[in-house]
Coordinates of C-alpha atoms and ligand atoms in Angstrom, one line a residue:
X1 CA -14.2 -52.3 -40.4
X2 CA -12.7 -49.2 -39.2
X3 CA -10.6 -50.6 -36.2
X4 CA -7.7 -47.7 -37.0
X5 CA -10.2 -45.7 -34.7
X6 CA -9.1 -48.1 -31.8
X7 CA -5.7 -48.5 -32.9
X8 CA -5.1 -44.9 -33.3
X9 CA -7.9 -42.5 -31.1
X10 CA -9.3 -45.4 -28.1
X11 CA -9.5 -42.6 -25.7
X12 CA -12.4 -41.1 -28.4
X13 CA -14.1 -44.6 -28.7
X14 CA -14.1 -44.5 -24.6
X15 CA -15.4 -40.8 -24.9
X16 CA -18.8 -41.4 -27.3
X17 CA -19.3 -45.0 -25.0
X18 CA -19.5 -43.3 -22.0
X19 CA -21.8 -40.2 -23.5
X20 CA -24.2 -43.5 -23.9
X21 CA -23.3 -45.4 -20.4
X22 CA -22.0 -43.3 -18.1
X23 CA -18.6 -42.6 -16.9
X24 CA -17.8 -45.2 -15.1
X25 CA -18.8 -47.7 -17.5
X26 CA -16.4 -47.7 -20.2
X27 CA -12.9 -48.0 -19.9
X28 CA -9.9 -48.6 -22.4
X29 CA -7.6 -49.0 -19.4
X30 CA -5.2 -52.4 -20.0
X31 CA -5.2 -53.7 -16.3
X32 CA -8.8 -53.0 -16.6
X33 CA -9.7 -54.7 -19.4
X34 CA -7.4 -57.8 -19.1
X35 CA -9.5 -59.9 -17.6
X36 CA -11.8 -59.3 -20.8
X37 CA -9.5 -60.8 -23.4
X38 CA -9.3 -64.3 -22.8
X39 CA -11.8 -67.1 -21.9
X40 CA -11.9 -70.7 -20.7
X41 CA -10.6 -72.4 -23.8
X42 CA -7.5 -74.5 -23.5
X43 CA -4.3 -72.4 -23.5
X44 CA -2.6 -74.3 -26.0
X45 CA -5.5 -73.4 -28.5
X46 CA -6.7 -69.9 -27.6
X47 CA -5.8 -67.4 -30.1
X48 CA -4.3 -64.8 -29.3
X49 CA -6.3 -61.4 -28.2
X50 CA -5.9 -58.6 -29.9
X51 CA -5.5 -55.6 -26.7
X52 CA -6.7 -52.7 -28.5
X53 CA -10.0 -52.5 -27.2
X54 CA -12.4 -51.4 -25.2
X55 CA -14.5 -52.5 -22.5
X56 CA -18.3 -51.3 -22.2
X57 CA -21.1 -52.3 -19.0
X58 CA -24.2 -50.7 -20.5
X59 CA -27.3 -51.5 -17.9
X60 CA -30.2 -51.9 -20.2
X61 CA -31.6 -53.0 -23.5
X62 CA -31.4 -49.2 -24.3
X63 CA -28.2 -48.9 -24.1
X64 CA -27.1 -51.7 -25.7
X65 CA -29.1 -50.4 -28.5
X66 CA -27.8 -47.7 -28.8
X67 CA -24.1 -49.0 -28.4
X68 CA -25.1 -51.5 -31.5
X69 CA -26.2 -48.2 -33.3
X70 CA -22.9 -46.0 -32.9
X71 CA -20.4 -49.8 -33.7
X72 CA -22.8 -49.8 -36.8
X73 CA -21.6 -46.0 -37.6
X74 CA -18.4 -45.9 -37.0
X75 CA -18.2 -49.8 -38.4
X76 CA -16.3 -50.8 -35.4
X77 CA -16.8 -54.4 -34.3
X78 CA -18.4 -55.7 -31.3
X79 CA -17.5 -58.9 -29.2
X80 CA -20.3 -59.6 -26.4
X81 CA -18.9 -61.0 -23.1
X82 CA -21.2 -63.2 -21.0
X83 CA -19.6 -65.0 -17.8
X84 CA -16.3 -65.8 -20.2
X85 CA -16.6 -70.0 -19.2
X86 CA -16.8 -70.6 -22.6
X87 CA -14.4 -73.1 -24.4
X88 CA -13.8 -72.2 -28.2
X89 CA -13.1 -68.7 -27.9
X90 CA -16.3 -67.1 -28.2
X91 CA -16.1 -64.4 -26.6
X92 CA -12.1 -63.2 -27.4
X93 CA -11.8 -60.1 -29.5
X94 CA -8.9 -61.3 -31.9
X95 CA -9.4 -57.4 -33.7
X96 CA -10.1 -54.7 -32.3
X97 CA -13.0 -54.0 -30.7
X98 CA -15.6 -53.1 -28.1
X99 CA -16.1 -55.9 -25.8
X100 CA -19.5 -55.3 -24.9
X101 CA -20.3 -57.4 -21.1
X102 CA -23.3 -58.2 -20.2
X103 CA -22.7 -58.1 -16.3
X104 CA -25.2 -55.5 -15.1
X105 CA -27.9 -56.9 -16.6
X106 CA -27.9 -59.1 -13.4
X107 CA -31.5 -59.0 -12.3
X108 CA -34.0 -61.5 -11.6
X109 CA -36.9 -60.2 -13.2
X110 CA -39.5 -62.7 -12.2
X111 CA -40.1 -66.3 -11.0
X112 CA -43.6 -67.1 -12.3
X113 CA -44.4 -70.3 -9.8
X114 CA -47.9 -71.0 -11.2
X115 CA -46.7 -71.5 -15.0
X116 CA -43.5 -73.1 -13.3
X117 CA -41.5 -70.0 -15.7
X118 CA -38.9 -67.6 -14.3
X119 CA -37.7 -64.3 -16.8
X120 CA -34.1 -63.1 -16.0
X121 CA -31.7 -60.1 -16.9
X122 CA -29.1 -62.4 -19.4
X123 CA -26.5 -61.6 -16.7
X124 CA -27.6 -63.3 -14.4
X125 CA -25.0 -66.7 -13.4
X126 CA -25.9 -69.8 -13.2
X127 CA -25.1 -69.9 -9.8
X128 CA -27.3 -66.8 -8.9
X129 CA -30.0 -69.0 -10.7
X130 CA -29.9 -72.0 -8.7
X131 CA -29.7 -69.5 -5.3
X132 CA -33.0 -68.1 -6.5
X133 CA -34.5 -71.7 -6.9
X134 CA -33.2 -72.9 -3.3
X135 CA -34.9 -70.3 -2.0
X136 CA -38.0 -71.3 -3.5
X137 CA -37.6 -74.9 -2.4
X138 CA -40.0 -76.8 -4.9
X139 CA -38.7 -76.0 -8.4
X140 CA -35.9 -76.2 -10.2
X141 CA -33.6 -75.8 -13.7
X142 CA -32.4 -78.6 -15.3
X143 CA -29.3 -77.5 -17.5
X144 CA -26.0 -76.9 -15.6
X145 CA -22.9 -76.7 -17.8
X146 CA -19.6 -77.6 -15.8
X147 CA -19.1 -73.7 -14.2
X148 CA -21.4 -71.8 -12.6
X149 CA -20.2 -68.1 -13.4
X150 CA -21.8 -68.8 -16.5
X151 CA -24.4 -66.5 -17.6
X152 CA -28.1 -67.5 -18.8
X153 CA -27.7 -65.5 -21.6
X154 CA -24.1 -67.1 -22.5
X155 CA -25.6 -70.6 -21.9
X156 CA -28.6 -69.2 -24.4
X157 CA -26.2 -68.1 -27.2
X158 CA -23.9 -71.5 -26.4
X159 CA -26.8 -73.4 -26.2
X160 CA -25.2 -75.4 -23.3
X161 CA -25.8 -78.6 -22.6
X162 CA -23.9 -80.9 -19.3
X163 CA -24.5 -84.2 -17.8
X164 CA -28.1 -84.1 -17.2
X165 CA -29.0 -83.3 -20.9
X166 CA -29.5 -87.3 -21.0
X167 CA -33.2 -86.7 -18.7
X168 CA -33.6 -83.1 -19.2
X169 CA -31.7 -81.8 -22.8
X170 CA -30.2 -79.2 -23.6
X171 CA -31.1 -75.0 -23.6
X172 CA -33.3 -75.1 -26.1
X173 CA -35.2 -77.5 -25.2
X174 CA -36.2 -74.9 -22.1
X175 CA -35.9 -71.6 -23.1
X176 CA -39.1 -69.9 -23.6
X177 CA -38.5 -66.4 -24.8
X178 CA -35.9 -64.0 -25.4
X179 CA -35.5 -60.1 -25.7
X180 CA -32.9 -59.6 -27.9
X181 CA -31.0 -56.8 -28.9
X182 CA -30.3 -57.1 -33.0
X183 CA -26.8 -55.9 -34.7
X184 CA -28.8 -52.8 -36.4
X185 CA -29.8 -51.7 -32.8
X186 CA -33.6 -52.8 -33.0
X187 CA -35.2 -54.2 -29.7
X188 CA -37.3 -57.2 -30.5
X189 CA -38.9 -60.1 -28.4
X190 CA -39.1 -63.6 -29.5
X191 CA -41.3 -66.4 -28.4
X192 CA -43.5 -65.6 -25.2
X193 CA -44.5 -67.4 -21.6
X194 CA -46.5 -70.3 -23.3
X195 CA -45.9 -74.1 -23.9
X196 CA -47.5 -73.8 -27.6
X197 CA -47.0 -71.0 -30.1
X198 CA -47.0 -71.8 -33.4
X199 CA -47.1 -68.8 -35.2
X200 CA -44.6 -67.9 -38.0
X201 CA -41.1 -68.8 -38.2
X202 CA -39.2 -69.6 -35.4
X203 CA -36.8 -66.6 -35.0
X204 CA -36.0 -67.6 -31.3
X205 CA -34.5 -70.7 -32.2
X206 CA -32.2 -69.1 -34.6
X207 CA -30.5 -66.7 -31.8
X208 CA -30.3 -69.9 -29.1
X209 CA -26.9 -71.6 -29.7
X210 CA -25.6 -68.8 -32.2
X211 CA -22.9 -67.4 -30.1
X212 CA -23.3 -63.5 -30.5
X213 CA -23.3 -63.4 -34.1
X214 CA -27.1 -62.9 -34.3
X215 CA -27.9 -60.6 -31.6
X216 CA -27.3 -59.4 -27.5
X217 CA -29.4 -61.4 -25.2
X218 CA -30.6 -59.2 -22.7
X219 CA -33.5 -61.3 -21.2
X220 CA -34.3 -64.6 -20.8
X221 CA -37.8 -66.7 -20.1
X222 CA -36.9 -70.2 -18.7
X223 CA -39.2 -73.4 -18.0
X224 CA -38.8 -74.6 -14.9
X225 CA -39.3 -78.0 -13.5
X226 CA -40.8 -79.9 -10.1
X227 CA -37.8 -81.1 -7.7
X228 CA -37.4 -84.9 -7.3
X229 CA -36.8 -85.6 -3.5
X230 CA -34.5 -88.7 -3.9
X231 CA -31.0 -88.8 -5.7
X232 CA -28.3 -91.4 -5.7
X233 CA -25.5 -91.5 -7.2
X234 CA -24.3 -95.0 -8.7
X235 CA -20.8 -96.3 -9.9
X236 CA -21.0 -99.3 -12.0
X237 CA -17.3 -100.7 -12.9
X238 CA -16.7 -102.6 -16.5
X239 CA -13.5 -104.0 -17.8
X240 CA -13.4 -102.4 -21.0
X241 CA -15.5 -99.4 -23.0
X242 CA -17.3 -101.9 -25.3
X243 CA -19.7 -103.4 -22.5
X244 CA -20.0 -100.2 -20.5
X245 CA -21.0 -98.2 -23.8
X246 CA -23.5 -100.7 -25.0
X247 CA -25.3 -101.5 -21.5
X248 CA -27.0 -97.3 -21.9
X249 CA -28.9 -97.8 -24.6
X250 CA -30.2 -100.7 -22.8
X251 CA -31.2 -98.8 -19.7
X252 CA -32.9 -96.3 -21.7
X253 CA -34.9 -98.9 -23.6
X254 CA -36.0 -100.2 -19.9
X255 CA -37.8 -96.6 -19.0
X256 CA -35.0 -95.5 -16.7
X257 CA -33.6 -92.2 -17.5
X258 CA -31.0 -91.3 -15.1
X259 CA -30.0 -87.6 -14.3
X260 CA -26.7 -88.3 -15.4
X261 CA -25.0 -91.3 -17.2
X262 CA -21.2 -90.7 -17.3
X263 CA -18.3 -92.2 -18.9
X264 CA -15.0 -92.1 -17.4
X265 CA -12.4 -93.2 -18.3
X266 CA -10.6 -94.9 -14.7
X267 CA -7.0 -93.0 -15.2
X268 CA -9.0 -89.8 -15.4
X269 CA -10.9 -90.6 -12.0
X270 CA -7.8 -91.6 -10.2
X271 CA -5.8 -88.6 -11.3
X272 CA -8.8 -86.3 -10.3
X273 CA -9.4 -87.5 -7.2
X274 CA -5.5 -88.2 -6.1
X275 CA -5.0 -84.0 -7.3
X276 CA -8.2 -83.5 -4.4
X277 CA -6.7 -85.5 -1.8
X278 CA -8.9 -88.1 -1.6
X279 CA -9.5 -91.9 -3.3
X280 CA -11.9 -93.1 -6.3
X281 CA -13.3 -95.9 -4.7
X282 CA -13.8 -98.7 -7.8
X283 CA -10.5 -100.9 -8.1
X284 CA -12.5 -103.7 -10.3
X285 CA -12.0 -103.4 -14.1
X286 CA -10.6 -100.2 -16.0
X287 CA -13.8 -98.0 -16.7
X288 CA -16.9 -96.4 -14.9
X289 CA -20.2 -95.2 -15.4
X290 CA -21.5 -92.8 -13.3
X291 CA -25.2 -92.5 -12.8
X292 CA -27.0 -89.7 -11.1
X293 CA -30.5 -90.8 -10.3
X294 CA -33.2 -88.8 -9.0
X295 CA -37.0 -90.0 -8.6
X296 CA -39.5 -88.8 -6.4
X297 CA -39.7 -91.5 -4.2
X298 CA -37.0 -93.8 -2.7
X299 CA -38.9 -97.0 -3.5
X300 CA -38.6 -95.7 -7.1
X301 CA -35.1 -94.6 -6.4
X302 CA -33.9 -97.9 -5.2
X303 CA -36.0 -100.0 -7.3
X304 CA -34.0 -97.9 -10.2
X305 CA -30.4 -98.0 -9.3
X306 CA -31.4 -101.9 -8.7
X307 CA -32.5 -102.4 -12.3
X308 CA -29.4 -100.0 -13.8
X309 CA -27.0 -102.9 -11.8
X310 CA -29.0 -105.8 -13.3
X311 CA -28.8 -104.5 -16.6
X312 CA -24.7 -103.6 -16.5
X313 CA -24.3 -106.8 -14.9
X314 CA -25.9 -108.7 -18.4
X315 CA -22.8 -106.0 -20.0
X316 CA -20.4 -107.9 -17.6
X317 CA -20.4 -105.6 -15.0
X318 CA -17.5 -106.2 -13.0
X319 CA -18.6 -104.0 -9.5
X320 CA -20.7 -101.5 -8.1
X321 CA -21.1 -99.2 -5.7
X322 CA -24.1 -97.1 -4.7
X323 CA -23.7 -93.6 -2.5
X324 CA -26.9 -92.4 -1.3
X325 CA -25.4 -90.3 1.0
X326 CA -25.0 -86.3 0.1
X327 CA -21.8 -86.2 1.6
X328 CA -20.1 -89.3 -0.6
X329 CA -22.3 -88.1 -3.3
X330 CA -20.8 -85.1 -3.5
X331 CA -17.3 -86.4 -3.4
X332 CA -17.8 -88.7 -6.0
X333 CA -19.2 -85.5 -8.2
X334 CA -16.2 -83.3 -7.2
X335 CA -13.7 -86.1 -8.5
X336 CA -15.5 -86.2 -11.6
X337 CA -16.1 -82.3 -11.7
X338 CA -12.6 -82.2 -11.3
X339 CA -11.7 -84.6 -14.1
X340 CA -9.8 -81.6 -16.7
X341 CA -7.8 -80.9 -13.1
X342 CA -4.9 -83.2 -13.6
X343 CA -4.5 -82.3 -17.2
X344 CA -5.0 -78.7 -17.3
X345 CA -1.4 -78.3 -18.0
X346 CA -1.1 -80.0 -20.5
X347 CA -4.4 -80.6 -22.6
X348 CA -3.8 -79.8 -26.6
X349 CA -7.7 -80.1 -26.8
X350 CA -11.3 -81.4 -25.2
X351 CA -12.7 -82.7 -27.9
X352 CA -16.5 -82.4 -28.0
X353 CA -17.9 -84.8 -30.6
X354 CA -21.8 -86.4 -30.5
X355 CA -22.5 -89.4 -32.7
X356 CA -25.8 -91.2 -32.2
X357 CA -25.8 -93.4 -28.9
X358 CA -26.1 -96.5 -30.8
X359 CA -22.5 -95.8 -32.8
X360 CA -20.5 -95.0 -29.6
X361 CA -18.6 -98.3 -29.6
X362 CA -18.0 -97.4 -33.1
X363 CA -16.6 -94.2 -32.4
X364 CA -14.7 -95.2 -29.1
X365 CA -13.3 -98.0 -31.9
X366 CA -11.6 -95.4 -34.3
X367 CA -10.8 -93.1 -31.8
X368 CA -8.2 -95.4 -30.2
X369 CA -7.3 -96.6 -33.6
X370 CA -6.5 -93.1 -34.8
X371 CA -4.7 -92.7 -30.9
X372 CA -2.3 -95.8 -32.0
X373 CA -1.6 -94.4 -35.6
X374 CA -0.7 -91.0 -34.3
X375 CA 1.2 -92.8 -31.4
X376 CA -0.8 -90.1 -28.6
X377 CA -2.0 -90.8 -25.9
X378 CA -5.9 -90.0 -25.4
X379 CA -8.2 -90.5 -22.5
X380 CA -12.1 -90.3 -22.5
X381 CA -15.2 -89.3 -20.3
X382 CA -18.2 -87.9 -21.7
X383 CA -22.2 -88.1 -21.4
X384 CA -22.9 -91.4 -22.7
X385 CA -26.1 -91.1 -22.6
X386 CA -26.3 -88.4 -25.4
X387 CA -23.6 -90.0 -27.1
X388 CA -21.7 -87.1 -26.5
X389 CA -18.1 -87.7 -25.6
X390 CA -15.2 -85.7 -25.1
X391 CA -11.4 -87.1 -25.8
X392 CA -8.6 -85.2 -24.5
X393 CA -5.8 -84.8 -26.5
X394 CA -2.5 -84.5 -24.4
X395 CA -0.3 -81.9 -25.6
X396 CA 3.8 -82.7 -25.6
X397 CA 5.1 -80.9 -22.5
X398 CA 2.6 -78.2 -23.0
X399 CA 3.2 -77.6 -26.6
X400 CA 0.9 -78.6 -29.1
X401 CA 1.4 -82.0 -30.5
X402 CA 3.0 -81.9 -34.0
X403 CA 0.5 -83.8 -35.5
X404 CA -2.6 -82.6 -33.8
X405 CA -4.4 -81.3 -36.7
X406 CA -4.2 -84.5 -38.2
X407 CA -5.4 -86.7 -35.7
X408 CA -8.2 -83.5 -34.6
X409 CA -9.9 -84.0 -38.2
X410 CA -9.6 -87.1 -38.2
X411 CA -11.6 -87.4 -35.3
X412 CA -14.0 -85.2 -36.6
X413 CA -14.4 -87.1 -39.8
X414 CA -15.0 -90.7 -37.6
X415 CA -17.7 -88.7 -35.9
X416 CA -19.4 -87.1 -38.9
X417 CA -19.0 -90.7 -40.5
X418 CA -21.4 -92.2 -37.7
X419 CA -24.0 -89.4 -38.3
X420 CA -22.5 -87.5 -36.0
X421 CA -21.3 -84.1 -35.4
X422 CA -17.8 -81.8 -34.4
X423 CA -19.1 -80.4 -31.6
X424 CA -22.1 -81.4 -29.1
X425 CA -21.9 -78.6 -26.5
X426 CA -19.1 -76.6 -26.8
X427 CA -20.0 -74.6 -30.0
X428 CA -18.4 -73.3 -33.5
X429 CA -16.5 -70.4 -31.6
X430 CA -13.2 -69.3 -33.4
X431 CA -11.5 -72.9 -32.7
X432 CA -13.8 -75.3 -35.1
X433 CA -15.3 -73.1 -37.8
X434 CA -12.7 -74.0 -40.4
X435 CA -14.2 -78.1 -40.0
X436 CA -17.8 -76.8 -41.0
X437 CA -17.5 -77.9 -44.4
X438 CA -16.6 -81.0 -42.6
X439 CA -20.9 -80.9 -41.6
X440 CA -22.4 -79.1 -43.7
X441 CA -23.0 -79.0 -47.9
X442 CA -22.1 -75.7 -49.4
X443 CA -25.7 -75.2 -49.4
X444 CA -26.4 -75.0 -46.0
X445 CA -23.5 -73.1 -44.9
X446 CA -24.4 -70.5 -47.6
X447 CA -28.0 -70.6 -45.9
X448 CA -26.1 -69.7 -42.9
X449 CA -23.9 -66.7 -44.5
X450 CA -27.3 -65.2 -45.6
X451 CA -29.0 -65.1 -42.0
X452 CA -26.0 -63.7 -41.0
X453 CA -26.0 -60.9 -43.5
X454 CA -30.0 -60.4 -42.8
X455 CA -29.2 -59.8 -39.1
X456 CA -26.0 -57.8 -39.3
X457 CA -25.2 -56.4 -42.8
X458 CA -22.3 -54.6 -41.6
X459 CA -20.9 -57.9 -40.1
X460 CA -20.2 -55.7 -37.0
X461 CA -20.9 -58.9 -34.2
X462 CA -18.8 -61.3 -32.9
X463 CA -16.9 -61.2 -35.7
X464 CA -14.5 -64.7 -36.2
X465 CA -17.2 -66.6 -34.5
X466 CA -18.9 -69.5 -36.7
X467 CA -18.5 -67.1 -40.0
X468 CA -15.6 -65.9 -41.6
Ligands
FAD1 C1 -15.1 -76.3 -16.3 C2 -16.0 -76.1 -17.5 C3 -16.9 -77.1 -17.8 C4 -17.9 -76.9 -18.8 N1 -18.8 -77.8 -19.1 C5 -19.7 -77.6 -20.0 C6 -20.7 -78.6 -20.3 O1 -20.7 -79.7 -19.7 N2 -21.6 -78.4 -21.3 C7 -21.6 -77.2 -22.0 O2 -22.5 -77.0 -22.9 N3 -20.6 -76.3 -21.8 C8 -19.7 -76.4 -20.8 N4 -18.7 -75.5 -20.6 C9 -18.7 -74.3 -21.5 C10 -19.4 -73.0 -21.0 O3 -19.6 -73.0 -19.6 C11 -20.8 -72.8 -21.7 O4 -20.6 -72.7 -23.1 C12 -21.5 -71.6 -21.2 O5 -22.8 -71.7 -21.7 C13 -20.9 -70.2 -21.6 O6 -21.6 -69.2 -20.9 P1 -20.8 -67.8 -20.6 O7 -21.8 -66.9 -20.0 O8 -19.6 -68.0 -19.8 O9 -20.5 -67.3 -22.1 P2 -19.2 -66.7 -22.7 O10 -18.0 -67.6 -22.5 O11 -19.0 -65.3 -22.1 O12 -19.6 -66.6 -24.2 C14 -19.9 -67.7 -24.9 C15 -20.4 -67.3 -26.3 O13 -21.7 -66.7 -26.2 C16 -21.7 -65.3 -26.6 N5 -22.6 -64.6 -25.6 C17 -22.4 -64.6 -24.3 N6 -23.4 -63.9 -23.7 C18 -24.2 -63.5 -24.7 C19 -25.4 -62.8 -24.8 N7 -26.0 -62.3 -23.7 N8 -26.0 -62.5 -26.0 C20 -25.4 -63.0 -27.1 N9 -24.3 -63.7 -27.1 C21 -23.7 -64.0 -25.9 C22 -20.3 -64.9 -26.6 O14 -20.1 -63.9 -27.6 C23 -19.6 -66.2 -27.0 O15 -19.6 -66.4 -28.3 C24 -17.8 -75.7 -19.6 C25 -16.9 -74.7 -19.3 C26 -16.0 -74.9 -18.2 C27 -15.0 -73.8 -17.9

């Protein structure tokens, strides 16, 4: 890489960006582009940005293109930039580089209601998404990661996932096609508007959840899904993690699949909602699961939340509580939206680790035993229903823990020893591609190396990000 050209002549870099954007489009200023070197990983584990960059808006495909083109000359590296919500420092430039944000490309292109599909600009936020579908009324998209400034083409390249993964999976399990902007500049569309395609090797599945090492997202083709009428939201209260953990799989087996089923730990709920001013209203037992239910009738509704109760009460249910109305419903999700509130301050890291449902007990088990041999304290929530759970560990005073390392890859390893894996939602990033050998054989990380080096040969994108 030839980042002396940053270091030394940035004013030249700004120059040949805006001969391909415009003027006002490119900028080395530092107030300007401060809000461009960090993200929303934890502050005790962000690395540290490296400021001599540069920050470019193109407004099309085209001009990402040709952006891609001159980094490729002048071998200057690239970090892309969706809405900067992500937690393992994806999009941080930690050389120098052109940060390249995708926040122009903010257009809904169009919301196909017959084959229930809408195609947007990969700019576009999550919460300009769901607008869109309100105002349409009948349809709507399943995957909403915790914040909504997220982009569609960030939660693309993250492949996101969030509490209603449980009933409706993850991004990939709705994205339909992508345009896609490769590292050598070429403009390419993968997959198409259909339900069944077949043909070839499946190139779009290689760019969803590979966090801007493969290519720029510029567009995206989502599936879109028919509203249920009916929600409720339902607390169910256990004594301990053993009999709330083991009642899910249970549900599930019944043909229930709730929205959203929620662990929480209760320390984390009271904290959250005591820091919001309000009260979490179970006081039975020491943990909670939250479901989210949502059926297209209330007899179907109600006959649902009854079973859920009947079942956790054969797991030794202590108490619960059902809140059918919006307004208590959305307290209840604010608390636990709210849950990394309390410990913002002074969270080391959110671990993110999946094992299969069945083995959660299992991993809940070594978890706390690892907490007692590293003598730290660690509380849980996660999305028990995709065995995915995330443990925070506390920092000390807002340093990070002496032995954190330690107990992190030891984490890891419980995980990966139940079948498991380091990270569910959150991604490789910067912060967890030195436990990939942790996951993978030689083999298949060498598999990965090569696709890499297919794609971008001059290893100009996203560098730090999953590869070395
Ligand atoms: C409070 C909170 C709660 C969260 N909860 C969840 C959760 O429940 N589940 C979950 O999965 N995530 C969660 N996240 C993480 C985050 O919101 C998601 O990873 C999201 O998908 C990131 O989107 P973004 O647009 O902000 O991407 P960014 O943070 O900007 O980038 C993320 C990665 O994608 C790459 N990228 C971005 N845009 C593009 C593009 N157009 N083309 C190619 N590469 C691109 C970047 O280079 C980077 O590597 C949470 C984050 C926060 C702050």
């Amino acid at each position: 890489m030839n980042t002396e050209l940053l270091t030394k002549t940035p004013a030249k870099v700004v120059d040949d960006l805006r001969g391909i954007v415009g003027r006002d489009w490119a900028t080395g200023d530092a107030e300007k582009i401060a809000s461009y070197l960090y993200d929303a990983t934890e502050d005790l584990l962000r690395p540290e940005a490296d400021s001599a960059c540069v920050v470019v808006k193109p407004a099309n495909p085209n001009e990402i293109s040709e952006i891609l083109k001159y980094a490729n000359n002048v071998k200057l590296p690239v970090t892309v930039r969706g809405g900067g919500t992500g937690v393992v420092a994806g999009a941080i430039p930690t050389q120098p580089s052109i940060i390249l944000s995708l926040e122009r490309l903010n257009k809904v292109v169009e919301l196909d209601e017959k084959d229930l599909m809408i195609t947007l600009e990969a700019g576009v936020t999550l919460a300009q998404l769901m607008d869109t579908l309100k105002g349409q009324g009948r349809l709507f998209f399943p995957v909403h990661p915790g914040d909504e400034g997220a982009q569609v083409g960030g939660m693309v390249a993250a492949n996101a996932g969030g509490t209603r993964a449980v009933k409706h999976g993850i991004m990939r399990n709705h994205v339909k096609a992508l345009e896609v902007v490769l590292p050598t500049g070429e403009i390419v569309t993968l997959g198409a508007k259909l339900l069944k395609n077949n043909m070839g090797i499946d190139l779009m599945n290689l760019l969803i959840g590979s966090e801007g090492t493969l290519g720029i997202i510029t567009k995206v083709t989502l599936r879109l899904y028919a509203k249920n009428k009916f929600s409720g939201t339902l607390l169910v209260s256990f004594n301990n993690y053993e009999d709330a953990t083991n009642a899910v799989p249970d549900i599930l087996q019944e043909g229930i699949t709730p929205l959203a089923a929620e662990y929480i730990d209760r320390i984390i709920s009271i904290k959250s909602a005591e820091q919001l001013g309000t009260t979490w209203p179970c006081s039975k037992g020491k943990v909670d699961l939250m479901f989210i239910v949502e059926e297209p009738t209330e007899d179907l509704l109600y006959s649902n939340c009854e079973k859920i109760v009947d079942i956790c009460e054969k797991h030794n249910a202590v108490d619960s509580i059902v809140a059918d109305n919006d307004k208590e419903q959305r307290r209840l999700l604010e608390i636990r939206s709210n849950a990394y509130g309390p410990y913002r301050n002074n969270i080391a890291d959110i671990m993110d680790a999946a094992v299969p449902p069945s083995k959660i007990p299992n991993f809940f088990e070594d978890v706390n035993k690892l907490a007692k041999k590293y003598n730290r304290e660690i509380v849980s929530l996660g999305h028990i229903g995709d065995g995915n759970i995330h443990n925070f560990i506390l920092g000390d005073n807002g340093k990070l823990p002496e032995n954190y390392e330690a107990l992190k890859e030891d984490i890891y390893k419980a995980a990966v020893k139940y079948g498991g894996t380091v990270t569910a939602e959150h991604g490789t990033g910067k912060t967890r591609k030195k436990h990939m050998e942790l996951q993978f054989p030689p083999k298949e990380i060498a598999l990965m190396n090569g696709i890499k080096k297919l794609f971008d040969p001059n290893g100009i994108l996203s560098p730090g990000n999953i590869f070395d």
